[in-house]
PDB file of C-alpha atoms in Angstrom:
ATOM      1  CA  ASP Z1428     -11.445  17.897 -24.444  1.00 66.00           C
ATOM      2  CA  LEU Z1429      -9.697  17.425 -21.115  1.00 73.00           C
ATOM      3  CA  LYS Z1430     -12.580  18.525 -18.887  1.00 84.00           C
ATOM      4  CA  HIS Z1431     -14.060  15.006 -19.074  1.00 87.00           C
ATOM      5  CA  TYR Z1432     -10.850  13.707 -17.539  1.00 86.00           C
ATOM      6  CA  ARG Z1433     -10.424  16.179 -14.652  1.00 90.00           C
ATOM      7  CA  ALA Z1434     -10.937  13.586 -11.920  1.00 92.00           C
ATOM      8  CA  ALA Z1435      -8.567  11.119 -13.606  1.00 91.00           C
ATOM      9  CA  MET Z1436      -5.954  13.831 -14.111  1.00 87.00           C
ATOM     10  CA  LEU Z1437      -6.234  14.913 -10.479  1.00 91.00           C
ATOM     11  CA  LEU Z1438      -5.849  11.305  -9.344  1.00 93.00           C
ATOM     12  CA  SER Z1439      -2.816  10.920 -11.613  1.00 90.00           C
ATOM     13  CA  LEU Z1440      -1.233  14.035 -10.111  1.00 89.00           C
ATOM     14  CA  LEU Z1441      -1.933  12.794  -6.578  1.00 94.00           C
ATOM     15  CA  LEU Z1442      -0.344   9.453  -7.422  1.00 94.00           C
ATOM     16  CA  ALA Z1443       2.670  11.289  -8.859  1.00 92.00           C
ATOM     17  CA  ALA Z1444       2.965  13.304  -5.638  1.00 94.00           C
ATOM     18  CA  GLY Z1445       2.732  10.094  -3.592  1.00 96.00           C
ATOM     19  CA  THR Z1446       5.403   8.448  -5.712  1.00 95.00           C
ATOM     20  CA  VAL Z1447       7.732  11.413  -5.277  1.00 95.00           C
ATOM     21  CA  ALA Z1448       7.113  11.570  -1.514  1.00 96.00           C
ATOM     22  CA  LEU Z1449       7.819   7.864  -1.057  1.00 97.00           C
ATOM     23  CA  THR Z1450      10.882   7.998  -3.298  1.00 95.00           C
ATOM     24  CA  LEU Z1451      12.312  10.888  -1.287  1.00 95.00           C
ATOM     25  CA  TYR Z1452      11.468   9.224   2.022  1.00 96.00           C
ATOM     26  CA  ILE Z1453      13.470   6.056   1.303  1.00 97.00           C
ATOM     27  CA  PRO Z1454      16.928   7.731   1.568  1.00 95.00           C
ATOM     28  CA  LEU Z1455      15.872   9.254   4.894  1.00 95.00           C
ATOM     29  CA  LEU Z1456      14.941   5.798   6.151  1.00 96.00           C
ATOM     30  CA  THR Z1457      18.254   4.447   4.898  1.00 95.00           C
ATOM     31  CA  GLY Z1458      20.052   7.144   6.885  1.00 94.00           C
ATOM     32  CA  ASP Z1459      18.074   6.181   9.988  1.00 94.00           C
ATOM     33  CA  ALA Z1460      19.068   2.541   9.492  1.00 94.00           C
ATOM     34  CA  ILE Z1461      22.720   3.500   9.137  1.00 93.00           C
ATOM     35  CA  ASP Z1462      22.467   5.492  12.374  1.00 92.00           C
ATOM     36  CA  LEU Z1463      21.418   2.266  14.141  1.00 93.00           C
ATOM     37  CA  ILE Z1464      24.727   0.660  13.174  1.00 89.00           C
ATOM     38  CA  ILE Z1465      27.015   2.043  15.858  1.00 81.00           C
ATOM     39  CA  ASP Z1466      30.073  -0.145  15.572  1.00 79.00           C
ATOM     40  CA  ARG Z1467      31.099  -3.687  14.660  1.00 80.00           C
ATOM     41  CA  GLY Z1468      28.839  -5.924  16.706  1.00 81.00           C
ATOM     42  CA  LEU Z1469      26.804  -2.970  18.022  1.00 87.00           C
ATOM     43  CA  VAL Z1470      23.812  -3.017  15.720  1.00 89.00           C
ATOM     44  CA  ASP Z1471      20.189  -2.499  16.673  1.00 90.00           C
ATOM     45  CA  MET Z1472      18.942  -5.366  14.464  1.00 92.00           C
ATOM     46  CA  ASN Z1473      15.303  -4.908  15.482  1.00 94.00           C
ATOM     47  CA  GLY Z1474      15.429  -1.250  14.454  1.00 95.00           C
ATOM     48  CA  VAL Z1475      17.267  -2.014  11.212  1.00 94.00           C
ATOM     49  CA  THR Z1476      14.753  -4.771  10.409  1.00 96.00           C
ATOM     50  CA  ARG Z1477      11.792  -2.446  11.049  1.00 97.00           C
ATOM     51  CA  ILE Z1478      13.325   0.193   8.791  1.00 97.00           C
ATOM     52  CA  ALA Z1479      14.117  -2.382   6.084  1.00 97.00           C
ATOM     53  CA  ILE Z1480      10.485  -3.526   6.120  1.00 98.00           C
ATOM     54  CA  LEU Z1481       9.333   0.098   5.923  1.00 98.00           C
ATOM     55  CA  ILE Z1482      11.666   0.690   2.964  1.00 98.00           C
ATOM     56  CA  GLY Z1483      10.175  -2.380   1.263  1.00 98.00           C
ATOM     57  CA  VAL Z1484       6.634  -1.115   1.876  1.00 98.00           C
ATOM     58  CA  CYS Z1485       7.545   2.346   0.548  1.00 98.00           C
ATOM     59  CA  THR Z1486       9.147   0.813  -2.537  1.00 97.00           C
ATOM     60  CA  ALA Z1487       6.110  -1.407  -3.196  1.00 98.00           C
ATOM     61  CA  LEU Z1488       3.687   1.491  -2.714  1.00 98.00           C
ATOM     62  CA  SER Z1489       5.763   3.711  -4.993  1.00 97.00           C
ATOM     63  CA  ALA Z1490       5.745   1.017  -7.700  1.00 97.00           C
ATOM     64  CA  LEU Z1491       1.979   0.564  -7.266  1.00 98.00           C
ATOM     65  CA  PHE Z1492       1.401   4.331  -7.523  1.00 96.00           C
ATOM     66  CA  GLN Z1493       3.535   4.511 -10.666  1.00 93.00           C
ATOM     67  CA  TRP Z1494       1.643   1.626 -12.228  1.00 94.00           C
ATOM     68  CA  LEU Z1495      -1.745   3.143 -11.366  1.00 95.00           C
ATOM     69  CA  MET Z1496      -0.606   6.511 -12.730  1.00 91.00           C
ATOM     70  CA  SER Z1497       0.456   4.797 -15.948  1.00 88.00           C
ATOM     71  CA  VAL Z1498      -2.911   3.037 -16.272  1.00 91.00           C
ATOM     72  CA  ILE Z1499      -4.807   6.271 -15.673  1.00 91.00           C
ATOM     73  CA  ASN Z1500      -2.635   8.255 -18.091  1.00 86.00           C
ATOM     74  CA  ASN Z1501      -3.090   5.570 -20.756  1.00 85.00           C
ATOM     75  CA  ARG Z1502      -6.865   5.674 -20.352  1.00 88.00           C
ATOM     76  CA  ILE Z1503      -6.861   9.449 -20.652  1.00 86.00           C
ATOM     77  CA  THR Z1504      -4.564   9.291 -23.662  1.00 83.00           C
ATOM     78  CA  TYR Z1505      -6.577   6.637 -25.478  1.00 84.00           C
ATOM     79  CA  GLY Z1506      -9.825   8.455 -24.735  1.00 86.00           C
ATOM     80  CA  LEU Z1507      -8.399  11.666 -26.159  1.00 83.00           C
ATOM     81  CA  VAL Z1508      -6.994   9.863 -29.189  1.00 83.00           C
ATOM     82  CA  LYS Z1509     -10.395   8.328 -29.896  1.00 85.00           C
ATOM     83  CA  LYS Z1510     -12.192  11.673 -29.636  1.00 86.00           C
ATOM     84  CA  LEU Z1511      -9.608  13.585 -31.669  1.00 83.00           C
ATOM     85  CA  ARG Z1512      -9.647  10.967 -34.423  1.00 83.00           C
ATOM     86  CA  ARG Z1513     -13.430  10.963 -34.528  1.00 87.00           C
ATOM     87  CA  ASP Z1514     -13.485  14.767 -34.737  1.00 87.00           C
ATOM     88  CA  ALA Z1515     -10.822  14.742 -37.449  1.00 83.00           C
ATOM     89  CA  PHE Z1516     -12.718  12.189 -39.539  1.00 83.00           C
ATOM     90  CA  GLU Z1517     -15.905  14.225 -39.182  1.00 87.00           C
ATOM     91  CA  LYS Z1518     -13.963  17.274 -40.371  1.00 85.00           C
ATOM     92  CA  LEU Z1519     -12.596  15.295 -43.346  1.00 81.00           C
ATOM     93  CA  GLN Z1520     -16.112  14.290 -44.331  1.00 82.00           C
ATOM     94  CA  LYS Z1521     -17.257  17.938 -44.339  1.00 86.00           C
ATOM     95  CA  LEU Z1522     -14.392  19.155 -46.528  1.00 80.00           C
ATOM     96  CA  PRO Z1523     -15.268  20.010 -50.132  1.00 86.00           C
ATOM     97  CA  ILE Z1524     -14.623  17.399 -52.806  1.00 83.00           C
ATOM     98  CA  SER Z1525     -11.976  19.675 -54.336  1.00 84.00           C
ATOM     99  CA  TYR Z1526      -9.833  19.145 -51.224  1.00 79.00           C
ATOM    100  CA  HIS Z1527     -10.011  15.364 -51.652  1.00 78.00           C
ATOM    101  CA  ASP Z1528      -9.211  15.706 -55.366  1.00 80.00           C
ATOM    102  CA  ASN Z1529      -5.995  17.597 -54.572  1.00 82.00           C
ATOM    103  CA  HIS Z1530      -4.792  15.524 -51.583  1.00 79.00           C
ATOM    104  CA  ALA Z1531      -4.086  11.815 -51.366  1.00 80.00           C
ATOM    105  CA  VAL Z1532      -6.567  10.277 -48.912  1.00 73.00           C
ATOM    106  CA  GLY Z1533      -4.072   7.788 -47.502  1.00 79.00           C
ATOM    107  CA  GLU Z1534      -1.516  10.511 -46.813  1.00 80.00           C
ATOM    108  CA  THR Z1535      -4.101  12.726 -45.111  1.00 79.00           C
ATOM    109  CA  VAL Z1536      -5.400   9.891 -42.926  1.00 79.00           C
ATOM    110  CA  SER Z1537      -1.883   8.714 -42.072  1.00 83.00           C
ATOM    111  CA  ARG Z1538      -0.764  12.203 -41.130  1.00 82.00           C
ATOM    112  CA  MET Z1539      -3.885  12.729 -39.062  1.00 80.00           C
ATOM    113  CA  MET Z1540      -3.414   9.452 -37.159  1.00 80.00           C
ATOM    114  CA  THR Z1541       0.266  10.099 -36.462  1.00 83.00           C
ATOM    115  CA  ASP Z1542      -0.242  13.720 -35.440  1.00 83.00           C
ATOM    116  CA  VAL Z1543      -3.031  12.824 -33.011  1.00 81.00           C
ATOM    117  CA  ASP Z1544      -0.883  10.105 -31.406  1.00 78.00           C
ATOM    118  CA  GLN Z1545       2.121  12.376 -31.028  1.00 81.00           C
ATOM    119  CA  PHE Z1546       0.027  15.242 -29.669  1.00 79.00           C
ATOM    120  CA  THR Z1547      -1.691  13.219 -26.959  1.00 76.00           C
ATOM    121  CA  ASP Z1548       1.468  11.334 -25.960  1.00 74.00           C
ATOM    122  CA  GLY Z1549       3.426  14.556 -25.665  1.00 79.00           C
ATOM    123  CA  LEU Z1550       0.663  16.354 -23.831  1.00 73.00           C
ATOM    124  CA  LEU Z1551      -0.093  13.803 -21.148  1.00 70.00           C
ATOM    125  CA  MET Z1552       3.208  12.014 -20.680  1.00 71.00           C
ATOM    126  CA  GLY Z1553       5.172  15.251 -20.847  1.00 77.00           C
ATOM    127  CA  PHE Z1554       2.881  16.855 -18.291  1.00 75.00           C
ATOM    128  CA  ALA Z1555       3.154  13.920 -15.890  1.00 77.00           C
ATOM    129  CA  GLN Z1556       6.950  13.865 -16.164  1.00 84.00           C
ATOM    130  CA  PHE Z1557       7.159  17.642 -15.779  1.00 85.00           C
ATOM    131  CA  PHE Z1558       4.957  17.586 -12.669  1.00 84.00           C
ATOM    132  CA  THR Z1559       6.910  14.701 -11.144  1.00 89.00           C
ATOM    133  CA  GLY Z1560      10.213  16.439 -11.884  1.00 90.00           C
ATOM    134  CA  ILE Z1561       9.109  19.721 -10.299  1.00 90.00           C
ATOM    135  CA  LEU Z1562       7.812  17.910  -7.202  1.00 91.00           C
ATOM    136  CA  THR Z1563      11.064  15.952  -6.899  1.00 92.00           C
ATOM    137  CA  ILE Z1564      13.157  19.119  -7.052  1.00 91.00           C
ATOM    138  CA  LEU Z1565      10.958  20.943  -4.537  1.00 91.00           C
ATOM    139  CA  GLY Z1566      10.803  17.948  -2.205  1.00 93.00           C
ATOM    140  CA  THR Z1567      14.561  17.496  -2.337  1.00 92.00           C
ATOM    141  CA  LEU Z1568      15.113  21.167  -1.547  1.00 91.00           C
ATOM    142  CA  ILE Z1569      12.701  21.027   1.388  1.00 92.00           C
ATOM    143  CA  ILE Z1570      14.401  17.937   2.795  1.00 93.00           C
ATOM    144  CA  MET Z1571      17.847  19.493   2.315  1.00 92.00           C
ATOM    145  CA  LEU Z1572      16.743  22.729   3.998  1.00 93.00           C
ATOM    146  CA  THR Z1573      15.308  20.716   6.882  1.00 92.00           C
ATOM    147  CA  LEU Z1574      18.383  18.535   7.373  1.00 91.00           C
ATOM    148  CA  ARG Z1575      21.235  20.970   6.663  1.00 91.00           C
ATOM    149  CA  TRP Z1576      20.179  24.409   5.474  1.00 92.00           C
ATOM    150  CA  GLN Z1577      23.800  25.499   4.982  1.00 94.00           C
ATOM    151  CA  ILE Z1578      24.497  22.737   2.463  1.00 90.00           C
ATOM    152  CA  ALA Z1579      21.120  23.382   0.807  1.00 91.00           C
ATOM    153  CA  LEU Z1580      22.064  27.047   0.273  1.00 92.00           C
ATOM    154  CA  VAL Z1581      25.393  26.030  -1.260  1.00 92.00           C
ATOM    155  CA  VAL Z1582      23.575  23.668  -3.646  1.00 89.00           C
ATOM    156  CA  ILE Z1583      20.988  26.351  -4.501  1.00 89.00           C
ATOM    157  CA  PHE Z1584      23.712  28.848  -5.400  1.00 91.00           C
ATOM    158  CA  ILE Z1585      26.046  26.412  -7.185  1.00 92.00           C
ATOM    159  CA  THR Z1586      23.372  24.768  -9.372  1.00 89.00           C
ATOM    160  CA  PRO Z1587      22.692  27.826 -11.596  1.00 90.00           C
ATOM    161  CA  LEU Z1588      26.442  28.406 -11.889  1.00 91.00           C
ATOM    162  CA  SER Z1589      27.028  24.805 -12.988  1.00 92.00           C
ATOM    163  CA  LEU Z1590      24.168  25.072 -15.524  1.00 89.00           C
ATOM    164  CA  PHE Z1591      25.746  28.240 -16.917  1.00 90.00           C
ATOM    165  CA  VAL Z1592      29.162  26.564 -17.201  1.00 91.00           C
ATOM    166  CA  ALA Z1593      27.606  23.484 -18.867  1.00 91.00           C
ATOM    167  CA  ALA Z1594      25.749  25.677 -21.381  1.00 90.00           C
ATOM    168  CA  PHE Z1595      28.947  27.624 -22.070  1.00 89.00           C
ATOM    169  CA  ILE Z1596      30.915  24.422 -22.693  1.00 93.00           C
ATOM    170  CA  ALA Z1597      28.112  22.986 -24.847  1.00 90.00           C
ATOM    171  CA  ASN Z1598      28.075  26.105 -27.040  1.00 89.00           C
ATOM    172  CA  PHE Z1599      31.804  25.924 -27.697  1.00 86.00           C
ATOM    173  CA  SER Z1600      31.952  22.163 -28.198  1.00 81.00           C
ATOM    174  CA  ASN Z1601      29.657  22.268 -31.247  1.00 66.00           C
TER     175      ASN Z1601
END
C-alpha cells in the first residue's frame, strides 16, 4: 500500500531531481573554469578557485542527496516488505487445511519471502532509476538545446538511427 509513503516517495523524487540537476551542472562549471584559462600564464586563478569550490559543493550535495534518497527508498521498501509479508502470512493462515496438506510449508514460506523481496526491490529501485534516467536525458537535452541547438538537433536525429543500427547488429550477431 504505497499511499502511506506518498510524502517519502515525493521527497525521494525531489532528491533524485536535485541529484540530476547538480550532476548536469558540474560539466557547465567545468567549462566555465576552462574559459578562465586563456593562455599559459594567463589564468584567472581566483575565478578558477571559486568554480572549483562550487564544483566541490555540488559534488558533496549530490552525494548527500543520493544517500538521503537511498535511506528513504530503503525505509519505503522495508515498510512495504513488512506489510506484504504480514498480509501473506494472514492469507496463509486463512487457507484451508487441504492446501497445507498438499504444499510443503517451508517451500511456500520461502517462495513468499523471496517473491515479496524481489517485488519491492524491483518496484522502488526500478522506479527511482527510471525517474533519474528520464530526468538526466531531459536535462541533457535542455542544456544542449540551450548551448548549441544545432548540435542538439543532430544528436536527437542520430540517436534513434544508432539505436536502430545497434538493434539490427544485435539481432544478426545471435
